[in-house]
PDB file of C-alpha atoms (C1' of nucleotides) in Angstrom:
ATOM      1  CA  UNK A   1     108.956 115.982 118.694  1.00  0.00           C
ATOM      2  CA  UNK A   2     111.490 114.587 121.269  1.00  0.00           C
ATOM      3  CA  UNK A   3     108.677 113.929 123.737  1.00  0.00           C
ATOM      4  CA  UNK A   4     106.877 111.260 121.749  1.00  0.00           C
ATOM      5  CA  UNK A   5     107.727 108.151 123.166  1.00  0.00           C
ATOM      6  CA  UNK A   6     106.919 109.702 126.577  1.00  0.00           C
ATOM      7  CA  UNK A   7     103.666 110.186 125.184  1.00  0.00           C
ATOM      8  CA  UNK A   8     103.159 106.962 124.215  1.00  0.00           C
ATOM      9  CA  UNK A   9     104.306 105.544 127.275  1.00  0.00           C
ATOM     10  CA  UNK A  10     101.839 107.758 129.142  1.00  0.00           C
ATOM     11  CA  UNK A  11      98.482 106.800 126.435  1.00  0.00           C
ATOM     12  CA  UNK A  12      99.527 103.168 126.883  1.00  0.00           C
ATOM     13  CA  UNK A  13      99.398 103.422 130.774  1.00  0.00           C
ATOM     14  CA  UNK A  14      96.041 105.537 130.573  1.00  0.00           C
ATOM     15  CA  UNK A  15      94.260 103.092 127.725  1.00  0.00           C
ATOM     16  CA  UNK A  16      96.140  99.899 127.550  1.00  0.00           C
ATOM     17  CA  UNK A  17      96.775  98.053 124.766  1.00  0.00           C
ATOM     18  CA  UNK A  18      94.736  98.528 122.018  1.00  0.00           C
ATOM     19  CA  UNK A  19      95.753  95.355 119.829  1.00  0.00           C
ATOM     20  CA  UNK A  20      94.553  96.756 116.349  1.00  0.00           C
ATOM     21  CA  UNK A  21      93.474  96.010 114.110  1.00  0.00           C
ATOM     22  CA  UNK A  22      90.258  94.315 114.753  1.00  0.00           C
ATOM     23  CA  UNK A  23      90.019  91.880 112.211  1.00  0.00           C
ATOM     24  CA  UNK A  24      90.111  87.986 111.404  1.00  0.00           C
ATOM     25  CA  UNK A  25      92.287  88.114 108.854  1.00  0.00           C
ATOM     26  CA  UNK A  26      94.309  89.997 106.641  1.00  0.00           C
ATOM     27  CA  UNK A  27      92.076  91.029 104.442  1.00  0.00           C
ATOM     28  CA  UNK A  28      89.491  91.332 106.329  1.00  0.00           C
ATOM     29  CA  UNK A  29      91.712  94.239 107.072  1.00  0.00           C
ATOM     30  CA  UNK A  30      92.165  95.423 103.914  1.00  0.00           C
ATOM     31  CA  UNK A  31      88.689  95.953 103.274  1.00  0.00           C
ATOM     32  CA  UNK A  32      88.003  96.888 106.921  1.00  0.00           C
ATOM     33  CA  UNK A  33      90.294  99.750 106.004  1.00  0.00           C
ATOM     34  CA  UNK A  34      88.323 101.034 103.269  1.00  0.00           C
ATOM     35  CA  UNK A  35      84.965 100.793 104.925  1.00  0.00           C
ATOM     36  CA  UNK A  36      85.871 103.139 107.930  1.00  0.00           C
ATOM     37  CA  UNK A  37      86.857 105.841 105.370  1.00  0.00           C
ATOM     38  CA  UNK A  38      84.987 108.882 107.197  1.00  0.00           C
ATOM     39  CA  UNK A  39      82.493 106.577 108.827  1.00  0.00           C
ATOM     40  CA  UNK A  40      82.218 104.948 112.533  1.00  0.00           C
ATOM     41  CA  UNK A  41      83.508 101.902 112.941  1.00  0.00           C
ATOM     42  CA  UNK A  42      80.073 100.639 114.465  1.00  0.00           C
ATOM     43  CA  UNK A  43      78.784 101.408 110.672  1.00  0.00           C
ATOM     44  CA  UNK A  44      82.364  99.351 109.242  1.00  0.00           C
ATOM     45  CA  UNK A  45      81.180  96.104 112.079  1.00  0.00           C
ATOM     46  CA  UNK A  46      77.550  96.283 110.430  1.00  0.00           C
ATOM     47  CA  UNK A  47      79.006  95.901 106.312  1.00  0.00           C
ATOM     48  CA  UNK A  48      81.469  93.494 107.744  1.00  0.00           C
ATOM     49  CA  UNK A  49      79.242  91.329 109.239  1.00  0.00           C
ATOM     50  CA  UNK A  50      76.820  91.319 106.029  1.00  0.00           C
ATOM     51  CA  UNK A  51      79.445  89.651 104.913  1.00  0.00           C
ATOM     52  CA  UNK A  52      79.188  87.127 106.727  1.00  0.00           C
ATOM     53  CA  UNK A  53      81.368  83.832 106.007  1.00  0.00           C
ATOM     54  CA  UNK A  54      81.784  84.996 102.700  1.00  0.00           C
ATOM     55  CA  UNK A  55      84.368  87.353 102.993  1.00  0.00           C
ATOM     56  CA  UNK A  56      87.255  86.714 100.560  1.00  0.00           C
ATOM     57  CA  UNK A  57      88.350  88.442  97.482  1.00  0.00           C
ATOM     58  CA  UNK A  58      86.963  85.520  95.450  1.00  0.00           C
ATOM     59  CA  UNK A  59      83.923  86.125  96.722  1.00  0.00           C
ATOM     60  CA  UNK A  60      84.159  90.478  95.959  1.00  0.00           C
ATOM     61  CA  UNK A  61      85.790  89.681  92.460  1.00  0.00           C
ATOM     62  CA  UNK A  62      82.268  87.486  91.741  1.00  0.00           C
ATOM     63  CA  UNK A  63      79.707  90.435  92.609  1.00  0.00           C
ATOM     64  CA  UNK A  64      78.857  93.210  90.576  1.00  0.00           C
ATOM     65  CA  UNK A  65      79.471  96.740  92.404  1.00  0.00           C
ATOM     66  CA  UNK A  66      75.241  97.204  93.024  1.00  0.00           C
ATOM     67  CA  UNK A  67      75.457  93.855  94.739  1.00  0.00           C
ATOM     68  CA  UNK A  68      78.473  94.731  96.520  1.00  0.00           C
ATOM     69  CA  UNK A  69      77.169  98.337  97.785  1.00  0.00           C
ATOM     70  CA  UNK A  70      73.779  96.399  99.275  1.00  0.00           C
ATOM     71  CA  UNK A  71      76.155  94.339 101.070  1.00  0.00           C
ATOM     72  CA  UNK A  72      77.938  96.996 102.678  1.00  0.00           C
ATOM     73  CA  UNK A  73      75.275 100.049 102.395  1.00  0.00           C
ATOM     74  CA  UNK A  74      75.527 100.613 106.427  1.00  0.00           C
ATOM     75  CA  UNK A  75      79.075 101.734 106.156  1.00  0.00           C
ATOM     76  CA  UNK A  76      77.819 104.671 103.649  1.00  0.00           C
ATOM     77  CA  UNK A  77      79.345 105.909 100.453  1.00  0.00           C
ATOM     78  CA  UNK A  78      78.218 102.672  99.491  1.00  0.00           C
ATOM     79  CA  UNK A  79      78.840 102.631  95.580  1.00  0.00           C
ATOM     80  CA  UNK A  80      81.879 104.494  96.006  1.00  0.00           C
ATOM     81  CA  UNK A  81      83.248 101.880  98.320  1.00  0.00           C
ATOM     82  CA  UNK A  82      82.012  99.237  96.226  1.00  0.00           C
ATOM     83  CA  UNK A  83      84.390 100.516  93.552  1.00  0.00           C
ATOM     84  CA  UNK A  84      87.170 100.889  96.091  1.00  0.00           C
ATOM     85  CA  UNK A  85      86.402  97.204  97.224  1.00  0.00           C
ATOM     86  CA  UNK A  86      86.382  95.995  93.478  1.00  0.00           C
ATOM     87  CA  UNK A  87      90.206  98.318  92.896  1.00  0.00           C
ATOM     88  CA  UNK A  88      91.680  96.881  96.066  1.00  0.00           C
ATOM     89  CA  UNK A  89      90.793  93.419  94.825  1.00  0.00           C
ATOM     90  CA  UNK A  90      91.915  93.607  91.550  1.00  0.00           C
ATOM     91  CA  UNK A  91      95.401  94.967  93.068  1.00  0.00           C
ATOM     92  CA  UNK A  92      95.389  91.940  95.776  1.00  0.00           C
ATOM     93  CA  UNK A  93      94.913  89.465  92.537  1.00  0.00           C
ATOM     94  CA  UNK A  94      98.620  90.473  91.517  1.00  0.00           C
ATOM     95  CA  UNK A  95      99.863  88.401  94.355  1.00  0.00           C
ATOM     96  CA  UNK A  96      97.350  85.495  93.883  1.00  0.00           C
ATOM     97  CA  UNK A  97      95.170  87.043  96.957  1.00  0.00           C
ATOM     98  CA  UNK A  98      98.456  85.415  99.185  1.00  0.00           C
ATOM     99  CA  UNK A  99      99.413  87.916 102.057  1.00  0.00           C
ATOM    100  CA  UNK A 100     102.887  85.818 102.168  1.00  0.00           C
ATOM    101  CA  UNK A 101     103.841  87.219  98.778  1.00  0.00           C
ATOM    102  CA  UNK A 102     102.423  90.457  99.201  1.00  0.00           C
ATOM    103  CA  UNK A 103     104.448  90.641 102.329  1.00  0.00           C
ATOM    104  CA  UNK A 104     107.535  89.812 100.275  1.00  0.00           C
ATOM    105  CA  UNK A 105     107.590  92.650  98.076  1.00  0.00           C
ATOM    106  CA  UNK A 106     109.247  95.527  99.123  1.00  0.00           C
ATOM    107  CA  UNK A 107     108.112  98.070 100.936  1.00  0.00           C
ATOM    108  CA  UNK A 108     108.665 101.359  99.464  1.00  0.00           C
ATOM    109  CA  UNK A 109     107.370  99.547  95.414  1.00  0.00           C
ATOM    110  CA  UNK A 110     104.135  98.317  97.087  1.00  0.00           C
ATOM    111  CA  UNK A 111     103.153 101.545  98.826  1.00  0.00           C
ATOM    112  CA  UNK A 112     103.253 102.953  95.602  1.00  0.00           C
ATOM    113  CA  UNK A 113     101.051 100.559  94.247  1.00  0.00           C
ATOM    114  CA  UNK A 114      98.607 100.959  96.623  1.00  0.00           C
ATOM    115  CA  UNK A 115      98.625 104.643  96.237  1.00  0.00           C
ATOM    116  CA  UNK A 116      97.612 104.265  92.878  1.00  0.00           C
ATOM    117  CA  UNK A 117      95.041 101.861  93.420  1.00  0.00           C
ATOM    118  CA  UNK A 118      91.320 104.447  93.042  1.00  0.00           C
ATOM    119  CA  UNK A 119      90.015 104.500  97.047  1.00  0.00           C
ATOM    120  CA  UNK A 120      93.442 104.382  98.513  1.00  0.00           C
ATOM    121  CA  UNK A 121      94.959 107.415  99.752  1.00  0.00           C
ATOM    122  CA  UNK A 122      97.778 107.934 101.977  1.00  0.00           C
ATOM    123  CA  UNK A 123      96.108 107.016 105.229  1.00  0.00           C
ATOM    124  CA  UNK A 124      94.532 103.798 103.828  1.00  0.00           C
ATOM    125  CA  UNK A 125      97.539 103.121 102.197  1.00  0.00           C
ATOM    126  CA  UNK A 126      99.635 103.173 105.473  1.00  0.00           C
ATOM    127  CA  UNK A 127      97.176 101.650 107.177  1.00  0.00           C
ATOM    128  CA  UNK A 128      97.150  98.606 105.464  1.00  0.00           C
ATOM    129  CA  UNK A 129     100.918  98.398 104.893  1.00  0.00           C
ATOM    130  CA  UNK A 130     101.374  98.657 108.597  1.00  0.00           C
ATOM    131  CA  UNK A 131      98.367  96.215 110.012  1.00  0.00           C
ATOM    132  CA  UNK A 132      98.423  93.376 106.761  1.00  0.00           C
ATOM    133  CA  UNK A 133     102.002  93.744 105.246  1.00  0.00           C
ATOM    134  CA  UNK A 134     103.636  94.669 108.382  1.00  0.00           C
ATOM    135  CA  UNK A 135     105.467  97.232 107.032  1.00  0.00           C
ATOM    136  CA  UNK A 136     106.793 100.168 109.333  1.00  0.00           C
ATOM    137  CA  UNK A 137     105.011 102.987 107.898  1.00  0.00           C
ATOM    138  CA  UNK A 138     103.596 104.864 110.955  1.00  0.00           C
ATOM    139  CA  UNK A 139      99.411 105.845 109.907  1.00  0.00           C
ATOM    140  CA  UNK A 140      98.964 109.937 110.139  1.00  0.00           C
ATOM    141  CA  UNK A 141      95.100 110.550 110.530  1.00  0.00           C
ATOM    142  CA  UNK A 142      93.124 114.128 111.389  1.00  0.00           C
ATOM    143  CA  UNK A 143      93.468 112.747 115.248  1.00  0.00           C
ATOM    144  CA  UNK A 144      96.878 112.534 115.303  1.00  0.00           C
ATOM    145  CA  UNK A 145      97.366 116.217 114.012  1.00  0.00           C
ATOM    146  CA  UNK A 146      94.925 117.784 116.534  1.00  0.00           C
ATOM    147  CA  UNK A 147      96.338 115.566 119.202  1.00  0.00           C
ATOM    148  CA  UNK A 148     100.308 116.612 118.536  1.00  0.00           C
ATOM    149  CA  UNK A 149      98.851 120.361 117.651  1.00  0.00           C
ATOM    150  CA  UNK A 150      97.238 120.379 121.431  1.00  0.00           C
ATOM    151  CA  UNK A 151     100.130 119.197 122.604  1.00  0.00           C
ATOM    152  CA  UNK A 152     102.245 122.254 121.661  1.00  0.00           C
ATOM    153  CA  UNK A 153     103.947 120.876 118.437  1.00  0.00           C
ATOM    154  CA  UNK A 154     103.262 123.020 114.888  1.00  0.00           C
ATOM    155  CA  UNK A 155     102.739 119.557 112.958  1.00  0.00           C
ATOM    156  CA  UNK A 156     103.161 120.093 109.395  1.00  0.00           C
ATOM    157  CA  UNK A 157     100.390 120.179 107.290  1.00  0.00           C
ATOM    158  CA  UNK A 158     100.875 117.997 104.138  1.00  0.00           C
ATOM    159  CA  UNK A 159     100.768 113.928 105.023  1.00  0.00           C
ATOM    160  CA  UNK A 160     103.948 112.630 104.493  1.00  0.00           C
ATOM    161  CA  UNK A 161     105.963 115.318 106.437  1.00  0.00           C
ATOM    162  CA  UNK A 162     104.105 114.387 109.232  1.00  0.00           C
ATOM    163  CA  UNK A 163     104.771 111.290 108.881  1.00  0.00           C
ATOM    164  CA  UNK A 164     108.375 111.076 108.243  1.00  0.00           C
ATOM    165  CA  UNK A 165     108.833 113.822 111.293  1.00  0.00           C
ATOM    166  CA  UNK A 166     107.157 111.578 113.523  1.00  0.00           C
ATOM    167  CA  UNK A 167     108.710 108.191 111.971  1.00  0.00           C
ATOM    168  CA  UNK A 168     111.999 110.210 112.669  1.00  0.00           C
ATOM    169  CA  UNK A 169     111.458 110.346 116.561  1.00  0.00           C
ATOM    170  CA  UNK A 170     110.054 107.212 117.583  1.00  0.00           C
ATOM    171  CA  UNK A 171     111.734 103.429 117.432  1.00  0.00           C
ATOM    172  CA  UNK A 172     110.856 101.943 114.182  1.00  0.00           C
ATOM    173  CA  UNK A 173     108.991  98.985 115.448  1.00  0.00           C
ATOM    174  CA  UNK A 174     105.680  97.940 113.633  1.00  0.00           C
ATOM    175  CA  UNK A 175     104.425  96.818 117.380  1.00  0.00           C
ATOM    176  CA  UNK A 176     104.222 100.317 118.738  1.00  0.00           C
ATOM    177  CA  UNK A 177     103.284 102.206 115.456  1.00  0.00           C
ATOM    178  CA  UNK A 178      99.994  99.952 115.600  1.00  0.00           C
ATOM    179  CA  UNK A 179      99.707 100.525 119.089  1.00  0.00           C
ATOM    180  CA  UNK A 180     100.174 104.123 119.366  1.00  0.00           C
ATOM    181  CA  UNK A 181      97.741 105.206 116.195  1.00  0.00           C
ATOM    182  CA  UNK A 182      95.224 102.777 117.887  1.00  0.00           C
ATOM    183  CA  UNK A 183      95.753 104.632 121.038  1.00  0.00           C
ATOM    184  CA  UNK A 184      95.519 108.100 119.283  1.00  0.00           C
ATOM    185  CA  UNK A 185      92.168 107.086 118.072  1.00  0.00           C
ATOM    186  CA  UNK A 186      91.357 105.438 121.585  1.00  0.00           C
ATOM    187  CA  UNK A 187      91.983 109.176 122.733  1.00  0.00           C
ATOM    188  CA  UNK A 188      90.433 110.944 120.755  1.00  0.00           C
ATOM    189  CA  UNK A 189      87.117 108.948 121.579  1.00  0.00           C
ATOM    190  CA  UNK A 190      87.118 110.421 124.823  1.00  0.00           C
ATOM    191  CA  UNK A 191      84.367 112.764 125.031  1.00  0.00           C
ATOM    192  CA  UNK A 192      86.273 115.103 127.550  1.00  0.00           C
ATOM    193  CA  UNK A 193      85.843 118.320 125.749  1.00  0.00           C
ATOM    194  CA  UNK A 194      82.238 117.949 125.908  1.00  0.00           C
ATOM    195  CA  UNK A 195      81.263 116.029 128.716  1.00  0.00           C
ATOM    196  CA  UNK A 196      83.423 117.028 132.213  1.00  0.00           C
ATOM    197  CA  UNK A 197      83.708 113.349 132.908  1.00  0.00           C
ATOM    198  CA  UNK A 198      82.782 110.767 129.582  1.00  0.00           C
ATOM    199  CA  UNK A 199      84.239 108.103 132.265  1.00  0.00           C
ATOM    200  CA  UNK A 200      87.372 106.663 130.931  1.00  0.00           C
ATOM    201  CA  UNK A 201      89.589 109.989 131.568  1.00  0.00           C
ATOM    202  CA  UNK A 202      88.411 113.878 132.136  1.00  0.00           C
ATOM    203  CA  UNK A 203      90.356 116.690 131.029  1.00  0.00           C
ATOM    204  CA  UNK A 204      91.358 117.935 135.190  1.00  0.00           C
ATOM    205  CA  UNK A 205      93.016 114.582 135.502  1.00  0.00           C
ATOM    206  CA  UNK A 206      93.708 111.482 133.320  1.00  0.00           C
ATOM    207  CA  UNK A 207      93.961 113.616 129.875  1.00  0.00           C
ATOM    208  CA  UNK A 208      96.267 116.105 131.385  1.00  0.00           C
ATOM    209  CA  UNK A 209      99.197 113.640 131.928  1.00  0.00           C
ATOM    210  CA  UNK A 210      99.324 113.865 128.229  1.00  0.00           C
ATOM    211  CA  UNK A 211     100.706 117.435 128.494  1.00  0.00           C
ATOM    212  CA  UNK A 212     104.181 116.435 129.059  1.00  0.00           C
TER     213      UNK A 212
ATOM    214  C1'  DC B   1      66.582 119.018 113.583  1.00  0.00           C
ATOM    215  C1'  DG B   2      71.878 119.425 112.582  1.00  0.00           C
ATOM    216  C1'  DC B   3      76.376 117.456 113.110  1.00  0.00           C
ATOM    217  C1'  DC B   4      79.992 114.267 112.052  1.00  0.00           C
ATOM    218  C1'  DA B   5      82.491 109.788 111.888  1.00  0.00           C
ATOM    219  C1'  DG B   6      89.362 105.664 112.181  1.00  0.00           C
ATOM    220  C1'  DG B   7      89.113 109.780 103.696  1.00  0.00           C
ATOM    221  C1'  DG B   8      89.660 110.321  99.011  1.00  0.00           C
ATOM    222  C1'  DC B   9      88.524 111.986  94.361  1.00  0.00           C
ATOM    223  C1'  DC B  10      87.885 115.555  91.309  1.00  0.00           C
ATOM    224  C1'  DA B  11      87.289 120.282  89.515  1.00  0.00           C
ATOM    225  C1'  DT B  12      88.898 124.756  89.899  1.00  0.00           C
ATOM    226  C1'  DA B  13      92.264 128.817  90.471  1.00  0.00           C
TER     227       DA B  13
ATOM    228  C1'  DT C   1      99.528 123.796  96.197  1.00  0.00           C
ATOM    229  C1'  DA C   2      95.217 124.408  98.247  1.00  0.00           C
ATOM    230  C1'  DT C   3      90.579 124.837  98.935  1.00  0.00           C
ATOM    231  C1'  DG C   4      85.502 123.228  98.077  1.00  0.00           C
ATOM    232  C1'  DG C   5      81.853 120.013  96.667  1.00  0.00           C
ATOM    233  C1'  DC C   6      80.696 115.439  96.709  1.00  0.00           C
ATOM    234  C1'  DC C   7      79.829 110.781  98.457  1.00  0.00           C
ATOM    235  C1'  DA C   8      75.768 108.486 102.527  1.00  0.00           C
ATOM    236  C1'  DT C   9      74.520 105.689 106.684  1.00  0.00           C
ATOM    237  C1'  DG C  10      73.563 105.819 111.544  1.00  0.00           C
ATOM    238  C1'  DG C  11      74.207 107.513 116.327  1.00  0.00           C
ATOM    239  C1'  DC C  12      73.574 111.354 119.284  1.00  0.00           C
TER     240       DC C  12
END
DNA sequence: CGCCAGGGCCATA
DNA sequence: TATGGCCATGGC
């Protein structure tokens, strides 16, 4: 895994910055996090925006869950996330919905509370610790094992190896963890495989500088 | 029409 | 530990 700051280097001059995560505020994030759980993020844009100026945790703590799931029914799983929505809440309402003194807890204590919140596995877990707490934990999805497995590496299997082998060979900075899982994703968007050219890189040119 | 998307939970062996 | 079924809309 020696090569992986090369590789970032090399998705950053292909893509560009990414600045993720697309959201107003914090926990617009939050939630943002749990709404793109296996869906598209054009479905996530569609529940947000139901929303409208309403979202706050207030305002999820005062609905009921069927309320909630019309609300955000285009993102799919809708009562399921409606639960997740209410659990995430409830957990936020420990630190007085204040991002400042959910920020000041430490790390490793609040990861493990958000793992054991119902809706928030590893991924969404990481996720939010790295874009709302800005904590350095680095976000490990199904893209970033097929895009380290194409590259040649034999990437663990189970989450947190993964995660701690790439953690272990890149600088711990919360800037480019964002950056590269955004870029990952940005990546694996590319339609390449199927389509010769999709436009923003093709497999005979732009993609193959990732084969370091 | 089928496939799958910026996962996670739960039951089963 | 590791699979498999389940959740569900919308774009292609």
């Amino acid at each position: 895994m020696k090569k992986l700051p090369a590789i970032y280097k090399t998705l950053l001059h292909i893509y560009g910055p990414q600045n993720w995560w697309p959201a107003q505020t914090p926990f617009e994030m939050m939630v943002g996090a749990i709404l793109t759980q296996n869906t598209t993020w054009a479905n996530v844009e569609k529940a947000i925006n139901n929303f409208g100026k309403r979202l706050s945790p207030e305002f999820i703590a005062s609905k009921d869950n069927d309320e909630l799931a019309q609300i955000i029914l285009p993102s799919g799983y809708y009562n399921q996330k409606a639960l997740k929505l209410k659990a995430l809440t409830q957990w936020y309402s420990k630190y007085d919905y204040d991002i400042k003194r959910a920020r000041a807890q430490d790390s490793y204590l609040i990861r493990q509370e958000l793992l054991a919140v119902k809706g928030i596995g590893y991924e969404t877990a990481d996720s939010i610790l790295l874009y709302a707490l800005n904590k350095p934990y680095f976000v490990v999805d199904t893209y970033t094992k097929r895009f380290l497995s194409r590259l040649g590496f034999n990437a663990p299997n189970k989450y947190e190896d993964l995660r701690l082998l790439i953690e272990a060979n890149i600088p711990a900075d919360i800037n480019m963890y964002g950056e590269f899982h955004a870029l990952i994703v940005r990546h694996a968007k590319c339609q390449c495989k199927k389509k010769p050219s999709c436009g923003v890189c093709s497999l005979e040119s732009e993609c193959k500088k990732l084969i370091i």
